[in-house]
Amino acid sequence: MPSRKKTTMFASAFFTCLCSFVLICVVLATPHWMSSQVGFSGANSSVTVSLTYGLFSGTCEQFVAAGLQVAETTFRVADNLRNTKVQSMITAIIVMLVLSLLSSLLSSGFTCTNAVSNPYQTFLGPIGVYTWNSLCGIFTLIAMILFPVNIEENGLSVELAQGCFSLLQTNTKSEHTYGYSYWIMLLIIFLNIASIIIIYFYDHARYSKKKEQERPIENAPKDVILF
């Protein structure tokens, strides 16, 4: 059976890993990654499309120049994309988050195993926790970087607006506000860092104690050594 200190430390790390897993599920499921106001100019009037969307679905509203709402619809992101580059980027973001989800699940399993037992394999201990938490944080960070690139460089919001209302032509302006689903990924990264720090402190304390036990004579009194 593991010591009380080990159980406490790994149980704390398990809690942070489990929170990270739940938050990744929330990020994937919620359609609040981005809120955009996209302006278009036509032959006779200007039109503004208001979008709120995530990786899989969203809602869009169309307003004419006087501020009159014309329509509100719900759409699937994949159905409104025509540019293969934009599609590939969305797919890459989803893949990164799925890999992050699997890494978080494995990290939760490793920390739970160490909280209740002492595994013989070295990789099942702190090394495994470091590995999977690091991968989870890296995958999440890559997703955080790819999404703004898809917005600013590939015009994701503009393409989704044109997919909602096919008669829109010339884009004149775009304003973007990142939603809570996007910023939650920062919290996921912090949780992974917290898990690594917790296990590092436990591993460092264990290593220091082991070194002290390997050199007991250095700490012995001089009279004992002479005797």
mmCIF file with all atom_site columns, C-alpha atoms in Angstrom:
data_model
loop_
_atom_site.group_PDB
_atom_site.id
_atom_site.type_symbol
_atom_site.label_atom_id
_atom_site.label_alt_id
_atom_site.label_comp_id
_atom_site.label_asym_id
_atom_site.label_entity_id
_atom_site.label_seq_id
_atom_site.pdbx_PDB_ins_code
_atom_site.Cartn_x
_atom_site.Cartn_y
_atom_site.Cartn_z
_atom_site.occupancy
_atom_site.B_iso_or_equiv
_atom_site.pdbx_formal_charge
_atom_site.auth_seq_id
_atom_site.auth_comp_id
_atom_site.auth_asym_id
_atom_site.auth_atom_id
_atom_site.pdbx_PDB_model_num
ATOM 1   C CA . MET A 1 1   ? 0.000   0.000  0.000   1.00 0.00 ? 1   MET A CA 1
ATOM 2   C CA . PRO A 1 2   ? 1.244   3.541  -0.729  1.00 0.00 ? 2   PRO A CA 1
ATOM 3   C CA . SER A 1 3   ? 2.091   5.899  2.083   1.00 0.00 ? 3   SER A CA 1
ATOM 4   C CA . ARG A 1 4   ? -0.414  8.500  3.257   1.00 0.00 ? 4   ARG A CA 1
ATOM 5   C CA . LYS A 1 5   ? 1.665   11.285 1.710   1.00 0.00 ? 5   LYS A CA 1
ATOM 6   C CA . LYS A 1 6   ? 1.803   9.559  -1.650  1.00 0.00 ? 6   LYS A CA 1
ATOM 7   C CA . THR A 1 7   ? -1.932  8.887  -1.601  1.00 0.00 ? 7   THR A CA 1
ATOM 8   C CA . THR A 1 8   ? -2.674  12.523 -0.793  1.00 0.00 ? 8   THR A CA 1
ATOM 9   C CA . MET A 1 9   ? -0.376  13.929 -3.478  1.00 0.00 ? 9   MET A CA 1
ATOM 10  C CA . PHE A 1 10  ? -1.523  11.600 -6.237  1.00 0.00 ? 10  PHE A CA 1
ATOM 11  C CA . ALA A 1 11  ? -5.179  12.025 -5.233  1.00 0.00 ? 11  ALA A CA 1
ATOM 12  C CA . SER A 1 12  ? -4.744  15.793 -5.617  1.00 0.00 ? 12  SER A CA 1
ATOM 13  C CA . ALA A 1 13  ? -3.144  15.279 -9.023  1.00 0.00 ? 13  ALA A CA 1
ATOM 14  C CA . PHE A 1 14  ? -5.984  12.926 -9.970  1.00 0.00 ? 14  PHE A CA 1
ATOM 15  C CA . PHE A 1 15  ? -8.508  15.641 -9.133  1.00 0.00 ? 15  PHE A CA 1
ATOM 16  C CA . THR A 1 16  ? -6.755  18.181 -11.378 1.00 0.00 ? 16  THR A CA 1
ATOM 17  C CA . CYS A 1 17  ? -6.495  15.630 -14.211 1.00 0.00 ? 17  CYS A CA 1
ATOM 18  C CA . LEU A 1 18  ? -10.173 14.760 -13.870 1.00 0.00 ? 18  LEU A CA 1
ATOM 19  C CA . CYS A 1 19  ? -11.114 18.465 -13.969 1.00 0.00 ? 19  CYS A CA 1
ATOM 20  C CA . SER A 1 20  ? -8.994  18.829 -17.092 1.00 0.00 ? 20  SER A CA 1
ATOM 21  C CA . PHE A 1 21  ? -10.807 15.894 -18.731 1.00 0.00 ? 21  PHE A CA 1
ATOM 22  C CA . VAL A 1 22  ? -14.234 17.369 -17.935 1.00 0.00 ? 22  VAL A CA 1
ATOM 23  C CA . LEU A 1 23  ? -13.245 20.810 -19.237 1.00 0.00 ? 23  LEU A CA 1
ATOM 24  C CA . ILE A 1 24  ? -11.987 19.381 -22.535 1.00 0.00 ? 24  ILE A CA 1
ATOM 25  C CA . CYS A 1 25  ? -15.393 17.716 -22.965 1.00 0.00 ? 25  CYS A CA 1
ATOM 26  C CA . VAL A 1 26  ? -17.036 21.098 -22.301 1.00 0.00 ? 26  VAL A CA 1
ATOM 27  C CA . VAL A 1 27  ? -14.784 22.806 -24.843 1.00 0.00 ? 27  VAL A CA 1
ATOM 28  C CA . LEU A 1 28  ? -15.658 20.251 -27.519 1.00 0.00 ? 28  LEU A CA 1
ATOM 29  C CA . ALA A 1 29  ? -19.394 20.305 -26.810 1.00 0.00 ? 29  ALA A CA 1
ATOM 30  C CA . THR A 1 30  ? -20.212 23.998 -26.359 1.00 0.00 ? 30  THR A CA 1
ATOM 31  C CA . PRO A 1 31  ? -20.757 26.380 -29.342 1.00 0.00 ? 31  PRO A CA 1
ATOM 32  C CA . HIS A 1 32  ? -19.291 29.467 -27.683 1.00 0.00 ? 32  HIS A CA 1
ATOM 33  C CA . TRP A 1 33  ? -15.803 29.648 -29.146 1.00 0.00 ? 33  TRP A CA 1
ATOM 34  C CA . MET A 1 34  ? -16.380 32.789 -31.163 1.00 0.00 ? 34  MET A CA 1
ATOM 35  C CA . SER A 1 35  ? -18.842 35.675 -31.548 1.00 0.00 ? 35  SER A CA 1
ATOM 36  C CA . SER A 1 36  ? -18.350 37.634 -34.772 1.00 0.00 ? 36  SER A CA 1
ATOM 37  C CA . GLN A 1 37  ? -19.928 40.639 -36.437 1.00 0.00 ? 37  GLN A CA 1
ATOM 38  C CA . VAL A 1 38  ? -19.284 40.362 -40.173 1.00 0.00 ? 38  VAL A CA 1
ATOM 39  C CA . GLY A 1 39  ? -20.240 43.210 -42.486 1.00 0.00 ? 39  GLY A CA 1
ATOM 40  C CA . PHE A 1 40  ? -21.089 42.890 -46.190 1.00 0.00 ? 40  PHE A CA 1
ATOM 41  C CA . SER A 1 41  ? -21.872 45.493 -48.815 1.00 0.00 ? 41  SER A CA 1
ATOM 42  C CA . GLY A 1 42  ? -24.422 44.876 -51.562 1.00 0.00 ? 42  GLY A CA 1
ATOM 43  C CA . ALA A 1 43  ? -25.772 46.768 -54.537 1.00 0.00 ? 43  ALA A CA 1
ATOM 44  C CA . ASN A 1 44  ? -28.395 48.672 -52.567 1.00 0.00 ? 44  ASN A CA 1
ATOM 45  C CA . SER A 1 45  ? -27.621 48.198 -48.869 1.00 0.00 ? 45  SER A CA 1
ATOM 46  C CA . SER A 1 46  ? -25.163 46.926 -46.294 1.00 0.00 ? 46  SER A CA 1
ATOM 47  C CA . VAL A 1 47  ? -25.751 43.781 -44.256 1.00 0.00 ? 47  VAL A CA 1
ATOM 48  C CA . THR A 1 48  ? -24.287 42.642 -40.937 1.00 0.00 ? 48  THR A CA 1
ATOM 49  C CA . VAL A 1 49  ? -24.242 38.993 -39.927 1.00 0.00 ? 49  VAL A CA 1
ATOM 50  C CA . SER A 1 50  ? -23.913 38.118 -36.233 1.00 0.00 ? 50  SER A CA 1
ATOM 51  C CA . LEU A 1 51  ? -22.373 34.692 -35.588 1.00 0.00 ? 51  LEU A CA 1
ATOM 52  C CA . THR A 1 52  ? -21.853 32.610 -32.472 1.00 0.00 ? 52  THR A CA 1
ATOM 53  C CA . TYR A 1 53  ? -20.266 29.237 -33.094 1.00 0.00 ? 53  TYR A CA 1
ATOM 54  C CA . GLY A 1 54  ? -18.002 26.463 -31.912 1.00 0.00 ? 54  GLY A CA 1
ATOM 55  C CA . LEU A 1 55  ? -16.315 23.558 -33.660 1.00 0.00 ? 55  LEU A CA 1
ATOM 56  C CA . PHE A 1 56  ? -19.497 21.745 -34.677 1.00 0.00 ? 56  PHE A CA 1
ATOM 57  C CA . SER A 1 57  ? -22.472 24.132 -34.645 1.00 0.00 ? 57  SER A CA 1
ATOM 58  C CA . GLY A 1 58  ? -23.549 27.732 -34.195 1.00 0.00 ? 58  GLY A CA 1
ATOM 59  C CA . THR A 1 59  ? -26.234 30.357 -34.774 1.00 0.00 ? 59  THR A CA 1
ATOM 60  C CA . CYS A 1 60  ? -26.296 33.292 -37.189 1.00 0.00 ? 60  CYS A CA 1
ATOM 61  C CA . GLU A 1 61  ? -28.485 36.374 -37.523 1.00 0.00 ? 61  GLU A CA 1
ATOM 62  C CA . GLN A 1 62  ? -28.728 38.824 -40.410 1.00 0.00 ? 62  GLN A CA 1
ATOM 63  C CA . PHE A 1 63  ? -29.323 42.566 -39.945 1.00 0.00 ? 63  PHE A CA 1
ATOM 64  C CA . VAL A 1 64  ? -29.915 45.159 -42.668 1.00 0.00 ? 64  VAL A CA 1
ATOM 65  C CA . ALA A 1 65  ? -28.434 48.673 -42.488 1.00 0.00 ? 65  ALA A CA 1
ATOM 66  C CA . ALA A 1 66  ? -31.275 50.069 -40.333 1.00 0.00 ? 66  ALA A CA 1
ATOM 67  C CA . GLY A 1 67  ? -30.695 47.382 -37.707 1.00 0.00 ? 67  GLY A CA 1
ATOM 68  C CA . LEU A 1 68  ? -33.725 45.289 -38.663 1.00 0.00 ? 68  LEU A CA 1
ATOM 69  C CA . GLN A 1 69  ? -33.224 41.599 -37.989 1.00 0.00 ? 69  GLN A CA 1
ATOM 70  C CA . VAL A 1 70  ? -34.024 39.593 -41.100 1.00 0.00 ? 70  VAL A CA 1
ATOM 71  C CA . ALA A 1 71  ? -33.407 36.008 -40.053 1.00 0.00 ? 71  ALA A CA 1
ATOM 72  C CA . GLU A 1 72  ? -31.901 33.791 -37.369 1.00 0.00 ? 72  GLU A CA 1
ATOM 73  C CA . THR A 1 73  ? -30.778 30.281 -38.165 1.00 0.00 ? 73  THR A CA 1
ATOM 74  C CA . THR A 1 74  ? -28.857 27.407 -36.606 1.00 0.00 ? 74  THR A CA 1
ATOM 75  C CA . PHE A 1 75  ? -26.134 25.817 -38.698 1.00 0.00 ? 75  PHE A CA 1
ATOM 76  C CA . ARG A 1 76  ? -23.577 23.041 -38.672 1.00 0.00 ? 76  ARG A CA 1
ATOM 77  C CA . VAL A 1 77  ? -20.038 24.302 -39.145 1.00 0.00 ? 77  VAL A CA 1
ATOM 78  C CA . ALA A 1 78  ? -19.004 21.467 -41.481 1.00 0.00 ? 78  ALA A CA 1
ATOM 79  C CA . ASP A 1 79  ? -21.973 22.134 -43.793 1.00 0.00 ? 79  ASP A CA 1
ATOM 80  C CA . ASN A 1 80  ? -21.088 25.811 -44.256 1.00 0.00 ? 80  ASN A CA 1
ATOM 81  C CA . LEU A 1 81  ? -17.424 25.340 -45.151 1.00 0.00 ? 81  LEU A CA 1
ATOM 82  C CA . ARG A 1 82  ? -16.328 25.240 -48.781 1.00 0.00 ? 82  ARG A CA 1
ATOM 83  C CA . ASN A 1 83  ? -12.651 26.140 -48.468 1.00 0.00 ? 83  ASN A CA 1
ATOM 84  C CA . THR A 1 84  ? -10.619 22.959 -47.986 1.00 0.00 ? 84  THR A CA 1
ATOM 85  C CA . LYS A 1 85  ? -7.928  24.854 -46.071 1.00 0.00 ? 85  LYS A CA 1
ATOM 86  C CA . VAL A 1 86  ? -10.485 26.054 -43.498 1.00 0.00 ? 86  VAL A CA 1
ATOM 87  C CA . GLN A 1 87  ? -11.968 22.564 -43.266 1.00 0.00 ? 87  GLN A CA 1
ATOM 88  C CA . SER A 1 88  ? -8.546  21.026 -42.701 1.00 0.00 ? 88  SER A CA 1
ATOM 89  C CA . MET A 1 89  ? -7.775  23.510 -39.928 1.00 0.00 ? 89  MET A CA 1
ATOM 90  C CA . ILE A 1 90  ? -11.053 22.780 -38.115 1.00 0.00 ? 90  ILE A CA 1
ATOM 91  C CA . THR A 1 91  ? -10.353 19.049 -38.415 1.00 0.00 ? 91  THR A CA 1
ATOM 92  C CA . ALA A 1 92  ? -6.835  19.555 -37.027 1.00 0.00 ? 92  ALA A CA 1
ATOM 93  C CA . ILE A 1 93  ? -8.213  21.478 -34.021 1.00 0.00 ? 93  ILE A CA 1
ATOM 94  C CA . ILE A 1 94  ? -10.712 18.701 -33.286 1.00 0.00 ? 94  ILE A CA 1
ATOM 95  C CA . VAL A 1 95  ? -7.962  16.063 -33.583 1.00 0.00 ? 95  VAL A CA 1
ATOM 96  C CA . MET A 1 96  ? -5.726  18.024 -31.180 1.00 0.00 ? 96  MET A CA 1
ATOM 97  C CA . LEU A 1 97  ? -8.509  18.246 -28.606 1.00 0.00 ? 97  LEU A CA 1
ATOM 98  C CA . VAL A 1 98  ? -9.378  14.556 -28.948 1.00 0.00 ? 98  VAL A CA 1
ATOM 99  C CA . LEU A 1 99  ? -5.702  13.681 -28.385 1.00 0.00 ? 99  LEU A CA 1
ATOM 100 C CA . SER A 1 100 ? -5.703  16.049 -25.422 1.00 0.00 ? 100 SER A CA 1
ATOM 101 C CA . LEU A 1 101 ? -8.806  14.288 -24.086 1.00 0.00 ? 101 LEU A CA 1
ATOM 102 C CA . LEU A 1 102 ? -7.149  10.865 -24.373 1.00 0.00 ? 102 LEU A CA 1
ATOM 103 C CA . SER A 1 103 ? -3.955  12.156 -22.728 1.00 0.00 ? 103 SER A CA 1
ATOM 104 C CA . SER A 1 104 ? -5.971  13.615 -19.857 1.00 0.00 ? 104 SER A CA 1
ATOM 105 C CA . LEU A 1 105 ? -7.828  10.313 -19.447 1.00 0.00 ? 105 LEU A CA 1
ATOM 106 C CA . LEU A 1 106 ? -4.558  8.365  -19.309 1.00 0.00 ? 106 LEU A CA 1
ATOM 107 C CA . SER A 1 107 ? -3.090  10.843 -16.839 1.00 0.00 ? 107 SER A CA 1
ATOM 108 C CA . SER A 1 108 ? -6.187  10.439 -14.640 1.00 0.00 ? 108 SER A CA 1
ATOM 109 C CA . GLY A 1 109 ? -5.737  6.670  -14.767 1.00 0.00 ? 109 GLY A CA 1
ATOM 110 C CA . PHE A 1 110 ? -2.044  6.872  -13.853 1.00 0.00 ? 110 PHE A CA 1
ATOM 111 C CA . THR A 1 111 ? -2.596  9.208  -10.908 1.00 0.00 ? 111 THR A CA 1
ATOM 112 C CA . CYS A 1 112 ? -5.510  7.118  -9.634  1.00 0.00 ? 112 CYS A CA 1
ATOM 113 C CA . THR A 1 113 ? -3.400  3.935  -9.867  1.00 0.00 ? 113 THR A CA 1
ATOM 114 C CA . ASN A 1 114 ? -0.571  5.525  -7.891  1.00 0.00 ? 114 ASN A CA 1
ATOM 115 C CA . ALA A 1 115 ? -2.975  6.873  -5.264  1.00 0.00 ? 115 ALA A CA 1
ATOM 116 C CA . VAL A 1 116 ? -4.164  3.350  -4.370  1.00 0.00 ? 116 VAL A CA 1
ATOM 117 C CA . SER A 1 117 ? -1.130  1.163  -5.168  1.00 0.00 ? 117 SER A CA 1
ATOM 118 C CA . ASN A 1 118 ? 2.589   1.045  -5.872  1.00 0.00 ? 118 ASN A CA 1
ATOM 119 C CA . PRO A 1 119 ? 3.015   -0.023 -9.513  1.00 0.00 ? 119 PRO A CA 1
ATOM 120 C CA . TYR A 1 120 ? 6.188   -1.927 -10.371 1.00 0.00 ? 120 TYR A CA 1
ATOM 121 C CA . GLN A 1 121 ? 6.677   -0.365 -13.822 1.00 0.00 ? 121 GLN A CA 1
ATOM 122 C CA . THR A 1 122 ? 8.603   2.921  -13.743 1.00 0.00 ? 122 THR A CA 1
ATOM 123 C CA . PHE A 1 123 ? 6.521   4.501  -16.515 1.00 0.00 ? 123 PHE A CA 1
ATOM 124 C CA . LEU A 1 124 ? 3.341   4.014  -14.491 1.00 0.00 ? 124 LEU A CA 1
ATOM 125 C CA . GLY A 1 125 ? 4.728   6.306  -11.802 1.00 0.00 ? 125 GLY A CA 1
ATOM 126 C CA . PRO A 1 126 ? 5.653   10.000 -11.939 1.00 0.00 ? 126 PRO A CA 1
ATOM 127 C CA . ILE A 1 127 ? 7.288   9.673  -15.385 1.00 0.00 ? 127 ILE A CA 1
ATOM 128 C CA . GLY A 1 128 ? 3.986   8.605  -16.904 1.00 0.00 ? 128 GLY A CA 1
ATOM 129 C CA . VAL A 1 129 ? 2.137   11.451 -15.197 1.00 0.00 ? 129 VAL A CA 1
ATOM 130 C CA . TYR A 1 130 ? 4.697   13.968 -16.497 1.00 0.00 ? 130 TYR A CA 1
ATOM 131 C CA . THR A 1 131 ? 4.411   12.552 -20.010 1.00 0.00 ? 131 THR A CA 1
ATOM 132 C CA . TRP A 1 132 ? 0.634   12.509 -20.364 1.00 0.00 ? 132 TRP A CA 1
ATOM 133 C CA . ASN A 1 133 ? 0.059   15.852 -18.661 1.00 0.00 ? 133 ASN A CA 1
ATOM 134 C CA . SER A 1 134 ? 2.707   17.464 -20.858 1.00 0.00 ? 134 SER A CA 1
ATOM 135 C CA . LEU A 1 135 ? 1.134   16.013 -23.998 1.00 0.00 ? 135 LEU A CA 1
ATOM 136 C CA . CYS A 1 136 ? -2.322  17.149 -22.892 1.00 0.00 ? 136 CYS A CA 1
ATOM 137 C CA . GLY A 1 137 ? -1.080  20.696 -22.344 1.00 0.00 ? 137 GLY A CA 1
ATOM 138 C CA . ILE A 1 138 ? 0.810   20.753 -25.663 1.00 0.00 ? 138 ILE A CA 1
ATOM 139 C CA . PHE A 1 139 ? -2.170  19.483 -27.677 1.00 0.00 ? 139 PHE A CA 1
ATOM 140 C CA . THR A 1 140 ? -4.452  22.047 -26.024 1.00 0.00 ? 140 THR A CA 1
ATOM 141 C CA . LEU A 1 141 ? -1.987  24.856 -26.695 1.00 0.00 ? 141 LEU A CA 1
ATOM 142 C CA . ILE A 1 142 ? -1.762  23.874 -30.373 1.00 0.00 ? 142 ILE A CA 1
ATOM 143 C CA . ALA A 1 143 ? -5.578  23.994 -30.614 1.00 0.00 ? 143 ALA A CA 1
ATOM 144 C CA . MET A 1 144 ? -5.552  27.458 -29.019 1.00 0.00 ? 144 MET A CA 1
ATOM 145 C CA . ILE A 1 145 ? -3.070  28.661 -31.643 1.00 0.00 ? 145 ILE A CA 1
ATOM 146 C CA . LEU A 1 146 ? -4.745  27.066 -34.671 1.00 0.00 ? 146 LEU A CA 1
ATOM 147 C CA . PHE A 1 147 ? -8.192  28.535 -33.999 1.00 0.00 ? 147 PHE A CA 1
ATOM 148 C CA . PRO A 1 148 ? -7.171  32.248 -34.176 1.00 0.00 ? 148 PRO A CA 1
ATOM 149 C CA . VAL A 1 149 ? -5.068  31.461 -37.254 1.00 0.00 ? 149 VAL A CA 1
ATOM 150 C CA . ASN A 1 150 ? -8.166  30.006 -38.896 1.00 0.00 ? 150 ASN A CA 1
ATOM 151 C CA . ILE A 1 151 ? -10.134 33.138 -37.980 1.00 0.00 ? 151 ILE A CA 1
ATOM 152 C CA . GLU A 1 152 ? -7.612  35.780 -39.020 1.00 0.00 ? 152 GLU A CA 1
ATOM 153 C CA . GLU A 1 153 ? -5.776  34.130 -41.901 1.00 0.00 ? 153 GLU A CA 1
ATOM 154 C CA . ASN A 1 154 ? -8.440  31.898 -43.457 1.00 0.00 ? 154 ASN A CA 1
ATOM 155 C CA . GLY A 1 155 ? -11.550 34.002 -42.785 1.00 0.00 ? 155 GLY A CA 1
ATOM 156 C CA . LEU A 1 156 ? -13.533 31.333 -40.959 1.00 0.00 ? 156 LEU A CA 1
ATOM 157 C CA . SER A 1 157 ? -16.270 33.725 -39.750 1.00 0.00 ? 157 SER A CA 1
ATOM 158 C CA . VAL A 1 158 ? -16.712 35.221 -43.224 1.00 0.00 ? 158 VAL A CA 1
ATOM 159 C CA . GLU A 1 159 ? -17.084 31.810 -44.810 1.00 0.00 ? 159 GLU A CA 1
ATOM 160 C CA . LEU A 1 160 ? -19.603 30.681 -42.192 1.00 0.00 ? 160 LEU A CA 1
ATOM 161 C CA . ALA A 1 161 ? -21.628 33.878 -42.724 1.00 0.00 ? 161 ALA A CA 1
ATOM 162 C CA . GLN A 1 162 ? -21.667 33.336 -46.477 1.00 0.00 ? 162 GLN A CA 1
ATOM 163 C CA . GLY A 1 163 ? -22.707 29.751 -45.886 1.00 0.00 ? 163 GLY A CA 1
ATOM 164 C CA . CYS A 1 164 ? -25.661 30.909 -43.783 1.00 0.00 ? 164 CYS A CA 1
ATOM 165 C CA . PHE A 1 165 ? -26.827 33.534 -46.297 1.00 0.00 ? 165 PHE A CA 1
ATOM 166 C CA . SER A 1 166 ? -25.689 32.660 -49.787 1.00 0.00 ? 166 SER A CA 1
ATOM 167 C CA . LEU A 1 167 ? -26.494 36.059 -51.392 1.00 0.00 ? 167 LEU A CA 1
ATOM 168 C CA . LEU A 1 168 ? -23.800 37.885 -49.399 1.00 0.00 ? 168 LEU A CA 1
ATOM 169 C CA . GLN A 1 169 ? -20.913 39.102 -51.530 1.00 0.00 ? 169 GLN A CA 1
ATOM 170 C CA . THR A 1 170 ? -18.239 41.634 -50.532 1.00 0.00 ? 170 THR A CA 1
ATOM 171 C CA . ASN A 1 171 ? -16.918 41.528 -46.984 1.00 0.00 ? 171 ASN A CA 1
ATOM 172 C CA . THR A 1 172 ? -16.283 45.016 -45.570 1.00 0.00 ? 172 THR A CA 1
ATOM 173 C CA . LYS A 1 173 ? -15.451 44.422 -41.900 1.00 0.00 ? 173 LYS A CA 1
ATOM 174 C CA . SER A 1 174 ? -15.119 41.712 -39.283 1.00 0.00 ? 174 SER A CA 1
ATOM 175 C CA . GLU A 1 175 ? -15.130 42.014 -35.485 1.00 0.00 ? 175 GLU A CA 1
ATOM 176 C CA . HIS A 1 176 ? -14.369 39.009 -33.307 1.00 0.00 ? 176 HIS A CA 1
ATOM 177 C CA . THR A 1 177 ? -14.800 38.229 -29.620 1.00 0.00 ? 177 THR A CA 1
ATOM 178 C CA . TYR A 1 178 ? -13.506 34.927 -28.236 1.00 0.00 ? 178 TYR A CA 1
ATOM 179 C CA . GLY A 1 179 ? -16.028 33.103 -26.054 1.00 0.00 ? 179 GLY A CA 1
ATOM 180 C CA . TYR A 1 180 ? -15.660 31.168 -22.820 1.00 0.00 ? 180 TYR A CA 1
ATOM 181 C CA . SER A 1 181 ? -15.286 27.836 -24.627 1.00 0.00 ? 181 SER A CA 1
ATOM 182 C CA . TYR A 1 182 ? -12.014 29.111 -26.085 1.00 0.00 ? 182 TYR A CA 1
ATOM 183 C CA . TRP A 1 183 ? -10.637 30.628 -22.884 1.00 0.00 ? 183 TRP A CA 1
ATOM 184 C CA . ILE A 1 184 ? -11.403 27.475 -20.885 1.00 0.00 ? 184 ILE A CA 1
ATOM 185 C CA . MET A 1 185 ? -8.452  25.924 -22.701 1.00 0.00 ? 185 MET A CA 1
ATOM 186 C CA . LEU A 1 186 ? -6.140  28.211 -20.727 1.00 0.00 ? 186 LEU A CA 1
ATOM 187 C CA . LEU A 1 187 ? -7.541  26.719 -17.533 1.00 0.00 ? 187 LEU A CA 1
ATOM 188 C CA . ILE A 1 188 ? -6.931  23.231 -18.920 1.00 0.00 ? 188 ILE A CA 1
ATOM 189 C CA . ILE A 1 189 ? -3.264  24.081 -19.496 1.00 0.00 ? 189 ILE A CA 1
ATOM 190 C CA . PHE A 1 190 ? -2.944  25.483 -15.966 1.00 0.00 ? 190 PHE A CA 1
ATOM 191 C CA . LEU A 1 191 ? -4.508  22.323 -14.525 1.00 0.00 ? 191 LEU A CA 1
ATOM 192 C CA . ASN A 1 192 ? -1.970  20.175 -16.363 1.00 0.00 ? 192 ASN A CA 1
ATOM 193 C CA . ILE A 1 193 ? 0.852   22.341 -15.060 1.00 0.00 ? 193 ILE A CA 1
ATOM 194 C CA . ALA A 1 194 ? -0.582  22.028 -11.534 1.00 0.00 ? 194 ALA A CA 1
ATOM 195 C CA . SER A 1 195 ? -0.638  18.224 -11.833 1.00 0.00 ? 195 SER A CA 1
ATOM 196 C CA . ILE A 1 196 ? 3.007   18.179 -12.918 1.00 0.00 ? 196 ILE A CA 1
ATOM 197 C CA . ILE A 1 197 ? 4.024   20.485 -10.053 1.00 0.00 ? 197 ILE A CA 1
ATOM 198 C CA . ILE A 1 198 ? 2.211   18.350 -7.460  1.00 0.00 ? 198 ILE A CA 1
ATOM 199 C CA . ILE A 1 199 ? 3.901   15.146 -8.616  1.00 0.00 ? 199 ILE A CA 1
ATOM 200 C CA . TYR A 1 200 ? 7.258   16.914 -8.936  1.00 0.00 ? 200 TYR A CA 1
ATOM 201 C CA . PHE A 1 201 ? 7.179   17.975 -5.289  1.00 0.00 ? 201 PHE A CA 1
ATOM 202 C CA . TYR A 1 202 ? 6.315   14.416 -4.232  1.00 0.00 ? 202 TYR A CA 1
ATOM 203 C CA . ASP A 1 203 ? 8.997   12.917 -6.484  1.00 0.00 ? 203 ASP A CA 1
ATOM 204 C CA . HIS A 1 204 ? 11.624  15.417 -5.315  1.00 0.00 ? 204 HIS A CA 1
ATOM 205 C CA . ALA A 1 205 ? 10.842  14.748 -1.628  1.00 0.00 ? 205 ALA A CA 1
ATOM 206 C CA . ARG A 1 206 ? 11.039  10.989 -2.211  1.00 0.00 ? 206 ARG A CA 1
ATOM 207 C CA . TYR A 1 207 ? 14.369  11.331 -4.024  1.00 0.00 ? 207 TYR A CA 1
ATOM 208 C CA . SER A 1 208 ? 15.827  13.483 -1.225  1.00 0.00 ? 208 SER A CA 1
ATOM 209 C CA . LYS A 1 209 ? 14.714  10.977 1.407   1.00 0.00 ? 209 LYS A CA 1
ATOM 210 C CA . LYS A 1 210 ? 16.214  8.112  -0.574  1.00 0.00 ? 210 LYS A CA 1
ATOM 211 C CA . LYS A 1 211 ? 19.558  9.889  -0.823  1.00 0.00 ? 211 LYS A CA 1
ATOM 212 C CA . GLU A 1 212 ? 19.583  10.496 2.919   1.00 0.00 ? 212 GLU A CA 1
ATOM 213 C CA . GLN A 1 213 ? 18.969  6.802  3.577   1.00 0.00 ? 213 GLN A CA 1
ATOM 214 C CA . GLU A 1 214 ? 21.797  5.790  1.210   1.00 0.00 ? 214 GLU A CA 1
ATOM 215 C CA . ARG A 1 215 ? 24.374  7.870  3.140   1.00 0.00 ? 215 ARG A CA 1
ATOM 216 C CA . PRO A 1 216 ? 23.576  7.387  6.830   1.00 0.00 ? 216 PRO A CA 1
ATOM 217 C CA . ILE A 1 217 ? 27.214  7.412  7.904   1.00 0.00 ? 217 ILE A CA 1
ATOM 218 C CA . GLU A 1 218 ? 27.721  10.994 6.730   1.00 0.00 ? 218 GLU A CA 1
ATOM 219 C CA . ASN A 1 219 ? 25.113  12.135 9.213   1.00 0.00 ? 219 ASN A CA 1
ATOM 220 C CA . ALA A 1 220 ? 26.350  9.989  12.097  1.00 0.00 ? 220 ALA A CA 1
ATOM 221 C CA . PRO A 1 221 ? 28.118  11.581 15.125  1.00 0.00 ? 221 PRO A CA 1
ATOM 222 C CA . LYS A 1 222 ? 31.934  11.534 15.035  1.00 0.00 ? 222 LYS A CA 1
ATOM 223 C CA . ASP A 1 223 ? 32.242  9.469  18.238  1.00 0.00 ? 223 ASP A CA 1
ATOM 224 C CA . VAL A 1 224 ? 30.067  6.753  16.687  1.00 0.00 ? 224 VAL A CA 1
ATOM 225 C CA . ILE A 1 225 ? 32.275  6.710  13.609  1.00 0.00 ? 225 ILE A CA 1
ATOM 226 C CA . LEU A 1 226 ? 35.481  6.434  15.720  1.00 0.00 ? 226 LEU A CA 1
ATOM 227 C CA . PHE A 1 227 ? 33.990  3.623  17.748  1.00 0.00 ? 227 PHE A CA 1
#
